[in-house]
Coordinates of C-alpha atoms in Angstrom, one line a residue:
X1 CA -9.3 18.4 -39.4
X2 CA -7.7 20.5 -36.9
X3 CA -9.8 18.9 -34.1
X4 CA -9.1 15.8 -35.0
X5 CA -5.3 16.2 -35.3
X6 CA -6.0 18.1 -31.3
X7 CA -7.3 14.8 -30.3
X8 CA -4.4 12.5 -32.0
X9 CA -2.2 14.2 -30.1
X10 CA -3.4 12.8 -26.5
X11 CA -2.0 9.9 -28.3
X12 CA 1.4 11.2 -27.4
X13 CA 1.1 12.3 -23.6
X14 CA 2.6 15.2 -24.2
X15 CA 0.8 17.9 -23.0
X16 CA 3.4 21.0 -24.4
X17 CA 2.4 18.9 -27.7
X18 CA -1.0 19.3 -27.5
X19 CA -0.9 22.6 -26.3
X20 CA 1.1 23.6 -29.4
X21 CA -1.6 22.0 -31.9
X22 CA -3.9 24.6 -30.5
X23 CA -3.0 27.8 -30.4
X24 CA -1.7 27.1 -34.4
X25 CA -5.5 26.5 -34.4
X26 CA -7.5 30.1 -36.1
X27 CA -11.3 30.4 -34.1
X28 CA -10.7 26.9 -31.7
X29 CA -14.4 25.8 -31.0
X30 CA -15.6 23.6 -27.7
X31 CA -14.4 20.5 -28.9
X32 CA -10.7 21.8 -28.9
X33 CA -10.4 23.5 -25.9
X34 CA -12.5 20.2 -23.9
X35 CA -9.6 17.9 -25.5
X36 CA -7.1 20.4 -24.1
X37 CA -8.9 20.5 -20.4
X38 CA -8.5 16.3 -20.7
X39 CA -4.9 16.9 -21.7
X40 CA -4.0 18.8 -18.4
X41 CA -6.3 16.8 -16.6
X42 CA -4.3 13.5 -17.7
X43 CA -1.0 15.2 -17.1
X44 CA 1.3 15.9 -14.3
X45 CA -0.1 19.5 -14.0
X46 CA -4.2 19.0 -13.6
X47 CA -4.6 21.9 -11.4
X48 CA -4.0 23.8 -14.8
X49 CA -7.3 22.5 -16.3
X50 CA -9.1 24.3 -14.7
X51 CA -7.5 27.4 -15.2
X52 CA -7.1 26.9 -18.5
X53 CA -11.2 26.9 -18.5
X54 CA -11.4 30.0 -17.0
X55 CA -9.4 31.4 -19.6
X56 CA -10.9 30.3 -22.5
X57 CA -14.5 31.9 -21.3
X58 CA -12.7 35.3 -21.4
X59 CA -10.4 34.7 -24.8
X60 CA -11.5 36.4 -27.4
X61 CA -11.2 34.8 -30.7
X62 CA -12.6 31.1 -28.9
X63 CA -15.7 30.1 -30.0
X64 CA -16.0 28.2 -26.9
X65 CA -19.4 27.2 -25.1
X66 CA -18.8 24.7 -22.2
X67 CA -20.8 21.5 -22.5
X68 CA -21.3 18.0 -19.9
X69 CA -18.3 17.4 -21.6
X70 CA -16.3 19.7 -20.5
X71 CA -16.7 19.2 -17.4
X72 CA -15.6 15.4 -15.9
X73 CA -12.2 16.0 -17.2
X74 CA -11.9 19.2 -15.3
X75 CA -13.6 17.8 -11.9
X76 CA -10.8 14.9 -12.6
X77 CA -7.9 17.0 -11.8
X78 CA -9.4 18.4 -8.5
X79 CA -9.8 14.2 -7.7
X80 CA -6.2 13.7 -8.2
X81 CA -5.2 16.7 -5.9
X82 CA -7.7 16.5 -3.3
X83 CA -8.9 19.5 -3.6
X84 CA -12.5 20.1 -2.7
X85 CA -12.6 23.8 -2.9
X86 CA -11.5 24.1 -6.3
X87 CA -13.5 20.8 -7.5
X88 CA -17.0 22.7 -5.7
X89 CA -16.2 25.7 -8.0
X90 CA -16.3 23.6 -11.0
X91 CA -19.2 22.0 -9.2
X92 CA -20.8 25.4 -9.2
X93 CA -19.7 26.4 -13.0
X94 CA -21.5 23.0 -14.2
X95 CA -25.0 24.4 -12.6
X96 CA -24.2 27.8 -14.2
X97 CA -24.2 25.9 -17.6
X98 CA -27.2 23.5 -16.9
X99 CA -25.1 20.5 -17.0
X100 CA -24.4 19.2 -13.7
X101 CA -28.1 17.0 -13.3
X102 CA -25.9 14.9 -16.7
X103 CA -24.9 11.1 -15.9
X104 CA -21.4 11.8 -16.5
X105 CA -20.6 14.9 -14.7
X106 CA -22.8 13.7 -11.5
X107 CA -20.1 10.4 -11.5
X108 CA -17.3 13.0 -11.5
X109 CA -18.7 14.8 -8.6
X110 CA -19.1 12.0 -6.3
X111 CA -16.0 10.3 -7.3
X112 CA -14.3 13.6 -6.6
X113 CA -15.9 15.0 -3.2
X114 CA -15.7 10.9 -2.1
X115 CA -12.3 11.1 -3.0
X116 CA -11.6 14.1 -1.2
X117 CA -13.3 12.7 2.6
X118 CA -16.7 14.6 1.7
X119 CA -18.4 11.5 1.6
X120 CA -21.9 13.8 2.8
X121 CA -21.7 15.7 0.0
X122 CA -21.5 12.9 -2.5
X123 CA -24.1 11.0 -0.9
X124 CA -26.2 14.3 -1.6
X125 CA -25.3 13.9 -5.3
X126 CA -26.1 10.2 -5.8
X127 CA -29.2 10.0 -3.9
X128 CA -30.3 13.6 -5.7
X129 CA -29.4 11.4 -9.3
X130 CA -32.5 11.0 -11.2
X131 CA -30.6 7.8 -13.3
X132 CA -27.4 6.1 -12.2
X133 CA -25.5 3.6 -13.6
X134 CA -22.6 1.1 -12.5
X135 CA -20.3 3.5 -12.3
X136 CA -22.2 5.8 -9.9
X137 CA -22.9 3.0 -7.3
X138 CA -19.2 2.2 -7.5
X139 CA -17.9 5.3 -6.6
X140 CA -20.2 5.9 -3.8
X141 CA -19.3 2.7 -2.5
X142 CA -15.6 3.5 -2.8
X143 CA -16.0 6.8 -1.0
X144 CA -17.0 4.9 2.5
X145 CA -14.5 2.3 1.6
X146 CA -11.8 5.0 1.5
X147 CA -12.7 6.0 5.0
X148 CA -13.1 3.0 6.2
X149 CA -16.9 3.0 6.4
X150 CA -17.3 -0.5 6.0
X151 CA -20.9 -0.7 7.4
X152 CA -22.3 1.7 5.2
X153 CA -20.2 0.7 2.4
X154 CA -21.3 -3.2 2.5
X155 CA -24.9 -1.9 2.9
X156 CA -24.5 0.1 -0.2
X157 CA -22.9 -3.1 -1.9
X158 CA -25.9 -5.3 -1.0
X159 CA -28.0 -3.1 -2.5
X160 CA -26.4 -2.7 -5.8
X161 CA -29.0 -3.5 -9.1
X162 CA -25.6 -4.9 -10.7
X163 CA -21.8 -5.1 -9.6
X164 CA -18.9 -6.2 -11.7
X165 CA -15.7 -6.5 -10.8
X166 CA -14.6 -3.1 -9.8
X167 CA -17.0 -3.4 -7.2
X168 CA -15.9 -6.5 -5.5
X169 CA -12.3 -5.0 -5.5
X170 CA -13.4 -2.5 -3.7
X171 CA -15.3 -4.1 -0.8
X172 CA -12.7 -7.0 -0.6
X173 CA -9.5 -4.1 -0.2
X174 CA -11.4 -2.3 2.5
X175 CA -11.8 -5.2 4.2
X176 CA -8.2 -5.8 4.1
X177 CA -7.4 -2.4 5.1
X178 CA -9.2 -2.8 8.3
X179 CA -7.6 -5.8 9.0
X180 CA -10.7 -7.8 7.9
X181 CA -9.2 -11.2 6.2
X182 CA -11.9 -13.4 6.7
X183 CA -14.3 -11.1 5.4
X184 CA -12.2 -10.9 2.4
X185 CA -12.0 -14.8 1.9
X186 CA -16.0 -14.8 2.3
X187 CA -16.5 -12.1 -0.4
X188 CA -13.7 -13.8 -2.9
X189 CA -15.7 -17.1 -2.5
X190 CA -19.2 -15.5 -2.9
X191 CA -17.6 -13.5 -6.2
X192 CA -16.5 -16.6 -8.0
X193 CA -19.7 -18.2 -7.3
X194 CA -22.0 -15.2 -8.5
X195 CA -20.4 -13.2 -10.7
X196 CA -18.0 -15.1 -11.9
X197 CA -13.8 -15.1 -11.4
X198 CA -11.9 -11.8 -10.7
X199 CA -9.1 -10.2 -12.1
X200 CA -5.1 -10.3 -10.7
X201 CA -6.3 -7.0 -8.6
X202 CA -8.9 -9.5 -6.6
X203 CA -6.6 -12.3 -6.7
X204 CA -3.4 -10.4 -5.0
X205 CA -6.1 -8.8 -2.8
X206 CA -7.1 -12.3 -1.5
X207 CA -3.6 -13.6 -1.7
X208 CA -2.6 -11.1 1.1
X209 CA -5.5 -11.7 3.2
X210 CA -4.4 -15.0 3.5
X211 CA -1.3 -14.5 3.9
X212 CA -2.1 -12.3 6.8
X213 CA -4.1 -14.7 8.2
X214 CA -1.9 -17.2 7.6
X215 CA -4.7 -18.9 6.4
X216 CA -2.4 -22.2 4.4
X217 CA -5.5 -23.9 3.3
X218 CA -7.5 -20.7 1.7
X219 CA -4.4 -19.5 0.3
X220 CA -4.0 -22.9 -1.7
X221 CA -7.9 -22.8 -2.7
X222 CA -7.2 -19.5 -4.0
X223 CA -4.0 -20.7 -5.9
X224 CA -6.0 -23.9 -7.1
X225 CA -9.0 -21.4 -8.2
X226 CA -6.2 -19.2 -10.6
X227 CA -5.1 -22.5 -12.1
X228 CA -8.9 -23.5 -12.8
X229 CA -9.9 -20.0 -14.2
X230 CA -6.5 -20.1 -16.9
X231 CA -5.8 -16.7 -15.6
X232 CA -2.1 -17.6 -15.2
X233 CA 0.9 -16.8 -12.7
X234 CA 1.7 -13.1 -13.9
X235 CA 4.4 -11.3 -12.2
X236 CA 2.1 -9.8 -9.9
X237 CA 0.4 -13.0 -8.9
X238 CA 3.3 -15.0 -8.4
X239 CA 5.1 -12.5 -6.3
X240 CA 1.6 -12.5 -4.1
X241 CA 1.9 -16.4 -4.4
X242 CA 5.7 -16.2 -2.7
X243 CA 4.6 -14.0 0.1
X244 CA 1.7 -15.7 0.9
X245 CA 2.9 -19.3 1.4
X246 CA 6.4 -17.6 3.0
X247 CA 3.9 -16.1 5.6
X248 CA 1.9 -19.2 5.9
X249 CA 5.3 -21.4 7.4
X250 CA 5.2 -22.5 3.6
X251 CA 8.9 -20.8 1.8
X252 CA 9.5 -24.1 0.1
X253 CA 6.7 -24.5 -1.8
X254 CA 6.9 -20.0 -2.4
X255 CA 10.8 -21.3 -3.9
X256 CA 8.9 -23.6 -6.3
X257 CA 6.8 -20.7 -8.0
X258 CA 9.9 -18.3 -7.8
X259 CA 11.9 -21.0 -10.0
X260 CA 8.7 -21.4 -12.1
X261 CA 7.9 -17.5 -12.8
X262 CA 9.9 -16.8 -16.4
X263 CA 9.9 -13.0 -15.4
X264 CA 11.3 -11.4 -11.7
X265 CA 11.5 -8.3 -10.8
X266 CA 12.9 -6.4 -7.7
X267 CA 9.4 -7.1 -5.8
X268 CA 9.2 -10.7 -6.8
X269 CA 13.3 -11.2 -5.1
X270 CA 12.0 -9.2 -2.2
X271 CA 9.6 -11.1 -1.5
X272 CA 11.1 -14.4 -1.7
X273 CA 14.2 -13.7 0.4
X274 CA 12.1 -11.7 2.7
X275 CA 10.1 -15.2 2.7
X276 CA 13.4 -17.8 3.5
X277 CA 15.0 -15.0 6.0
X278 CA 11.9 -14.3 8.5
X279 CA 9.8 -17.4 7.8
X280 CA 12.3 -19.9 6.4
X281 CA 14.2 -22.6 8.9
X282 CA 17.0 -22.1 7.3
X283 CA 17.7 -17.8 6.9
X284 CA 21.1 -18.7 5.0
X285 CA 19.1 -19.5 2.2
X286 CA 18.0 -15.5 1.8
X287 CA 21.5 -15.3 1.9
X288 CA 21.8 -17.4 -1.1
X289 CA 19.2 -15.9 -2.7
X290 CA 20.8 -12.7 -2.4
X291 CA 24.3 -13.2 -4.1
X292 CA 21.5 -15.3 -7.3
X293 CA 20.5 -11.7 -7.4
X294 CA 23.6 -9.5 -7.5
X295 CA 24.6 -11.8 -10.6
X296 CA 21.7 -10.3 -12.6
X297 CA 22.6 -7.1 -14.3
X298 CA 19.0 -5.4 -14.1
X299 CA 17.6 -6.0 -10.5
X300 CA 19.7 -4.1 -8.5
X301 CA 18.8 -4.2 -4.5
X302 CA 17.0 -1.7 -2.5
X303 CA 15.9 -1.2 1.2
X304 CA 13.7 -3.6 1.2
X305 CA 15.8 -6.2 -0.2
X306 CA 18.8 -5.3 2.6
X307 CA 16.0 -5.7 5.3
X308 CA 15.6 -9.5 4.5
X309 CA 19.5 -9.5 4.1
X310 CA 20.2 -8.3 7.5
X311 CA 17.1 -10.2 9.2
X312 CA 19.4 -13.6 8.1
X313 CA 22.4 -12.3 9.6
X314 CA 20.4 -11.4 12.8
X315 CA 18.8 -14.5 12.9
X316 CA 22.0 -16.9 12.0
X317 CA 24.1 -14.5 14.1
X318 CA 26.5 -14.1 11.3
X319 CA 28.1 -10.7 12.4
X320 CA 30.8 -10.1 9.8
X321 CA 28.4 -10.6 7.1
X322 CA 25.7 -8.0 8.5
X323 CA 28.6 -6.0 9.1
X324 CA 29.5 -6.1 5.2
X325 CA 26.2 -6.3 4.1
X326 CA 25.4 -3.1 6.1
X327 CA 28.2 -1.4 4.6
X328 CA 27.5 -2.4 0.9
X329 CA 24.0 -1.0 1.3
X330 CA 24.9 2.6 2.3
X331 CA 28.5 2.8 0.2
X332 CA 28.1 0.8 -2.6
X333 CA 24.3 1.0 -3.2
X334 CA 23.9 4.4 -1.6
X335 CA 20.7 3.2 0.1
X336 CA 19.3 5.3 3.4
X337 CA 19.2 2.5 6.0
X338 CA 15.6 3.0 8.2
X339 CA 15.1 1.6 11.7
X340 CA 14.6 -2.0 10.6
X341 CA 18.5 -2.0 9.4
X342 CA 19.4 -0.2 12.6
X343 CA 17.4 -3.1 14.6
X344 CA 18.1 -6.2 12.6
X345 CA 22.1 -5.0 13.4
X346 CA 21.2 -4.3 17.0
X347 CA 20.1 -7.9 17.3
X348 CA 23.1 -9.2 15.5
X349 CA 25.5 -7.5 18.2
X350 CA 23.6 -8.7 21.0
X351 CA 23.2 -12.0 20.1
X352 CA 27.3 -11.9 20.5
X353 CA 27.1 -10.8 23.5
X354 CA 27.6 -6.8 22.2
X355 CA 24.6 -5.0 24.1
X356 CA 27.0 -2.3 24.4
X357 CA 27.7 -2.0 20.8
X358 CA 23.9 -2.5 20.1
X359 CA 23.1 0.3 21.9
X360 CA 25.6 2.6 20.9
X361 CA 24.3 1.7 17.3
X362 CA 20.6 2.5 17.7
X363 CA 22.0 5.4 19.5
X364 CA 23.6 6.7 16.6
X365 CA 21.1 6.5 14.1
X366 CA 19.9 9.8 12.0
X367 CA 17.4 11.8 13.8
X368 CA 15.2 11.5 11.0
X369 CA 14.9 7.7 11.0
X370 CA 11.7 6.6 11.4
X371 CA 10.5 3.9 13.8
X372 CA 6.8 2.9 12.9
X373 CA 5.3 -0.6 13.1
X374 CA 3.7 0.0 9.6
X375 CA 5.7 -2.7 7.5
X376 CA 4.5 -6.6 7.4
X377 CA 8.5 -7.6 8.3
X378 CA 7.9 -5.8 11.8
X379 CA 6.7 -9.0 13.4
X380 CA 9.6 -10.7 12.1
X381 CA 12.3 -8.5 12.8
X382 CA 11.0 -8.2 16.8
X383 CA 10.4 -11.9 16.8
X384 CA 14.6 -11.5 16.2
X385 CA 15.4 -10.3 19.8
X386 CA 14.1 -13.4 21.4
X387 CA 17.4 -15.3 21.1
X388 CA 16.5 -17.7 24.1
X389 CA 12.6 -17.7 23.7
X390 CA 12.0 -13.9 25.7
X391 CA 12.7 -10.3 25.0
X392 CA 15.3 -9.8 27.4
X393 CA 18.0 -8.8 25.3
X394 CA 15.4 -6.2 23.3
X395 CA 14.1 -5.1 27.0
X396 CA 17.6 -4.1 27.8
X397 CA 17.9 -2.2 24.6
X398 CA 15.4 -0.2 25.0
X399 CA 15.7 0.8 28.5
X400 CA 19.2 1.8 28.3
X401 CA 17.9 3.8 24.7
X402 CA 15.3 5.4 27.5
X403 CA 17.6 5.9 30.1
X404 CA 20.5 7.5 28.2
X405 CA 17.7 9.8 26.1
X406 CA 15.0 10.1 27.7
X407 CA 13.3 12.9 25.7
X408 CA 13.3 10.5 22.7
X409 CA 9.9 9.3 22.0
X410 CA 10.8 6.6 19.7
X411 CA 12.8 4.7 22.2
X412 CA 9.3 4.6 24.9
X413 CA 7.9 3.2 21.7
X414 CA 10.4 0.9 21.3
X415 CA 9.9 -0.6 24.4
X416 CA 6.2 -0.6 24.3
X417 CA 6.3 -2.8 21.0
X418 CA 8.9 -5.1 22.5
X419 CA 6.4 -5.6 25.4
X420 CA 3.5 -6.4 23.3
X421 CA 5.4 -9.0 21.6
X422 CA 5.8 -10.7 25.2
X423 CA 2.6 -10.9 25.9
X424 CA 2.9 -8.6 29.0
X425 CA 0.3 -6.1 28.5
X426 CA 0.4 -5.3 32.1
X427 CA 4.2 -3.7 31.3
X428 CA 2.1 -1.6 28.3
X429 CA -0.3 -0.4 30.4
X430 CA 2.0 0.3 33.0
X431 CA 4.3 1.9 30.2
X432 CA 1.0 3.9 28.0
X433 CA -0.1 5.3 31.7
X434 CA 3.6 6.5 32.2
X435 CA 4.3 7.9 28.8
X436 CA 0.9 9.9 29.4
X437 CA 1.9 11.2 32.7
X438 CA 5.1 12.3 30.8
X439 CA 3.2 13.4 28.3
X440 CA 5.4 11.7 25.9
X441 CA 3.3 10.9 22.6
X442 CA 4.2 8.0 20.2
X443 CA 1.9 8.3 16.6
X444 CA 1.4 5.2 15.3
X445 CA 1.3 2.7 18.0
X446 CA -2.1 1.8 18.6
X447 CA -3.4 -1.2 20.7
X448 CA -5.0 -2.4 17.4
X449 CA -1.2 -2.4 15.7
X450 CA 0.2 -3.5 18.5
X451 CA -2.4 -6.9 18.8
X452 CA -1.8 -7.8 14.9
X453 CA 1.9 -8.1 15.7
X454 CA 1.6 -10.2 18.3
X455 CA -0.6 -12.6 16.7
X456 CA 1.7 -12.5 13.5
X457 CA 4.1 -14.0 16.2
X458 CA 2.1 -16.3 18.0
X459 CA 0.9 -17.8 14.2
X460 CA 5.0 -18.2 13.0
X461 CA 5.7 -19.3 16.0
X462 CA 2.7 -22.0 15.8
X463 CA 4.2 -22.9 12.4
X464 CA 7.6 -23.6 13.4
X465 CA 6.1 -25.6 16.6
X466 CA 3.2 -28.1 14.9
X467 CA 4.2 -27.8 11.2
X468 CA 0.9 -28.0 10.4
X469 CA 0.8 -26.9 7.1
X470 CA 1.4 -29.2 4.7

C-alpha cells in the first residue's frame, strides 16, 4: 500500500512530495527507494539520484537490494548533466550488482556516454549487447548524429533491422544541422514512402530545410503531403509553414495560413512579421502586423519580435519610427537590445545620410553585446546596408568601428561578414590573413557561415529579381 501510494505521487511532480511519502514509510524495500531515484531523476535536481543511492546502501533500517531497475533512472540524471564521470560510476555499480549485460540498463549507458561525446565508449556497449532492440539502435545512431558524424550515423541507419519514427528524426535533424537540406528532403520522401508519414517533429524538420533552401516547390509538396496525411496545421506546423514560404519569396501565401491558424503564439507573430519585414516587398506590412499584435492582451513582444520591427524601419527608412520603436523596446518592454537592433538602427541612420550618427551608435553599444552570425535574420539584416545595390555604406561603418577601436574584435568581424555578403572574397582573405598577423581572433565566423549567408542573399535576391515562385 505504501509503495503504491510512493509511486502515485510521481503523479504530482513534486519531488519534496515524494520524498515525504517515504521516510513516513517503516522498513522501505527496493521498490520504494527505485521510485524515489526516478523522482530525482525526473526533477530539477538529478545529480541527487545518485546520491540518494549511495545512501540508501549504507541506511540502516532499508531493506534495499539494487536491481536493473534501479539503475536507468539513475544513469538518466548523469544524461541530463553531462556528466560522464559520475554516469561511469553508476556504470561500474551496475557490474557490481550483475545487472549491467540487462536490455534496459545497456540503452541507458549508451544513450548517456553518447550523450555525453563518448560516442567510443557507447559503441563498446552496443556492439558488446548480446540482444538489442529499437531503442538501442536509436541511441547509437543519435550519438554520431549529435557530433555530427553523419557518415557513420547513416551507415548505422541503413543497417537498422527496423526504424520508426524516432529514427528518421534523428537522421533528417543532423542533416539539417550540417547544413544538409537536400539530404533532408531525400530522407522525408523516402520515409513517407517506406515507413509511412511522420510526426510534426519530421514535418517542422523538413519545413526548415526547405525553407533554408528556399526550396518553393518541396516546401509546397511537404505542405500538400500534411493536408493528405490529416495531420493538420498545429501551432507548430503553421508557424514552420509562415517561415518557410516567407524565406521562399512566398509572405503572401505565409499571411494566408497566419489568418487561417485559430491559435498564435509569440513564435507564430515572430515569424510572420519577421516574414513581411526581411522577405516581404512591402516591410510596412510587419509594421502592421506589429500594432495587430500589441492589441492582443497575452502576446506581449520580445527581442525577436523588435528585430523584424526595426528590419522595416531600416529597410523603409522610416527613422522616427525605429527611433520609437527602439525606445519602446528597452523602456517600456525592458528588453536587452543585441547587435541586430544596434545594426538594423545603424542602417536606418545611414540610409539618411547619418553615418556619423551610425557609428557613434554601434560605438556605444554594451560591451557585452554579442555579434555572431548564428540567427537565420543575419542574411536579411546585412542584405539592409546595401541601400544602392553594394555595401558601401556598411564598408564605411565598419572601418571607421576599426579605425576608432581597433582592439575590438567584433568590428574586424563586422567587416569580414559585410565583405562576404559582396562577394569579394579577395577583401576576406586579405582581411582573415591580416587579422591573423594581428593575431586578432573572431569565434564564430567560419568560411562555411560565412558562404550560407551569402547564398541566403543571392537566393532573396533571385526572388525579388525573376519571381519565380508562384
Amino acid at each position: 500500500m505504501a509503495g503504491r501510494l510512493l509511486k502515485l505521487s510521481l503523479n504530482f511532480c513534486d519531488i519534496d512530495y515524494t520524498v515525504l511519502i517515504f521516510k513516513c514509510i517503516n522498513f522501505p524495500d527496493t521498490f520504494c527507494v527505485n521510485t524515489v531515484i526516478k523522482a530525482y531523476a525526473s526533477g530539477s535536481l538529478p545529480t541527487k539520484a545518485v546520491g540518494f543511492y549511495f545512501e540508501m546502501l549504507e541506511e540502516e533500517g532499508v531493506l534495499f537490494k539494487p536491481n536493473s531497475f534501479t539503475f536507468p533512472s539513475m544513469i538518466s540524471s548523469c544524461t541530463k548533466t553531462k556528466d560522464s564521470v559520475l554516469g561511469e560510476k553508476c556504470h561500474g555499480q551496475a557490474v557490481k550488482v550483475g545487472v549491467d549485460r540487462t536490455l534496459h540498463v545497456e540503452n541507458a549507458l549508451i544513450h548517456m556516454y553518447s550523450g555525453c561525446g563518448l560516442n567510443n565508449v557507447a559503441w563498446k556497449v552496443f556492439d558488446e549487447m548480446s540482444v538489442r532492440d529499437l531503442v538501442s539502435w536509436n541511441s547509437i545512431v543519435d550519438g554520431y548524429v549529435k557530433v555530427n558524424d553523419m557518415e557513420a550515423a547513416h551507415k548505422l541507419f541503413d543497417k537498422m533491422p527496423e526504424r520508426n519514427v524516432v529514427s528518421w528524426n534523428a537522421m533528417m535533424k543532423g542533416y539539417l544541422d550540417v547544413k544538409n537540406p537536400g539530404l533532408v528532403l531525400k530522407l522525408f520522401r523516402k520515409m513517407v514512402t517506406t515507413d509511412g508519414k511522420g510526426n510534426d517533429t519530421s514535418i517542422v524538420t523538413v519545413l526548415t530545410a526547405c525553407g533554408r533552401s528556399c526550396s518553393s516547390k518541396e516546401g509546397r509538396s511537404v505542405h500538400a503531403a500534411v493536408i493528405r496525411m490529416f495531420m493538420g496545421v498545429t501551432l507548430i506546423i503553421g508557424t514552420s509553414l509562415i517561415d518557410m514560404y516567407s524565406k521562399c519569396g512566398r509572405p503572401d501565401v505565409a499571411h494566408v495560413i497566419f489568418n487561417t491558424m485559430l491559435i498564435k503564439n509569440i513564435v507564430c507573430w515572430n515569424a510572420m512579421i519577421s516574414g513581411e519585414s526581411i522577405h516581404g516587398k512591402n516591410p510596412k506590412h510587419a509594421l502592421h502586423l506589429f500594432d495587430e499584435m500589441l492589441k492582443l492582451v497575452d502576446i506581449t513582444p520580445d527581442e525577436v519580435t523588435y528585430i523584424g520591427v526595426l528590419c522595416a524601419c531600416a529597410r523603409e527608412s522610416l527613422l522616427t519610427e525605429g527611433q520609437n520603436h527602439f525606445l519602446e523596446m528597452t523602456k517600456k518592454f525592458n528588453i536587452k537590445p543585441s547587435f541586430a537592433h544596434y545594426w538594423c538602427m545603424a542602417n536606418l541612420y545611414a540610409s539618411h545620410g547619418l553615418v556619423k550618427k551610425a557609428v557613434e551608435f554601434l560605438k556605444n553599444m554594451p560591451v557585452d553585446v554579442g555579434l555572431s552570425p548564428q540567427s537565420s535574420l543575419w542574411a536579411g539584416l546585412l542584405g539592409s546596408c546595401r541601400f544602392n545595390g553594394d555595401v558601401a555604406i556598411g564598408e564605411q561603418i565598419a572601418k571607421t568601428l576599426i579605425e576608432d577601436d581597433p582592439s575590438n574584435n567584433s568590428y574586424h568581424g563586422l567587416l569580414l561578414i559585410i565583405y562576404a555578403v559582396a562577394g569579394r572574397w579577395e577583401d576576406v582573405t586579405k582581411m582573415k590573413c591580416m587579422m591573423e598577423e594581428r593575431g586578432v581572433s573572431v569565434p564564430g565566423f567560419s568560411l562555411v557561415e560565412l558562404t550560407e549567408i551569402v547564398h541566403s542573399l543571392k537566393v532573396e535576391d533571385n526572388i525579388s529579381m525573376l519571381h519565380k515562385y508562384g
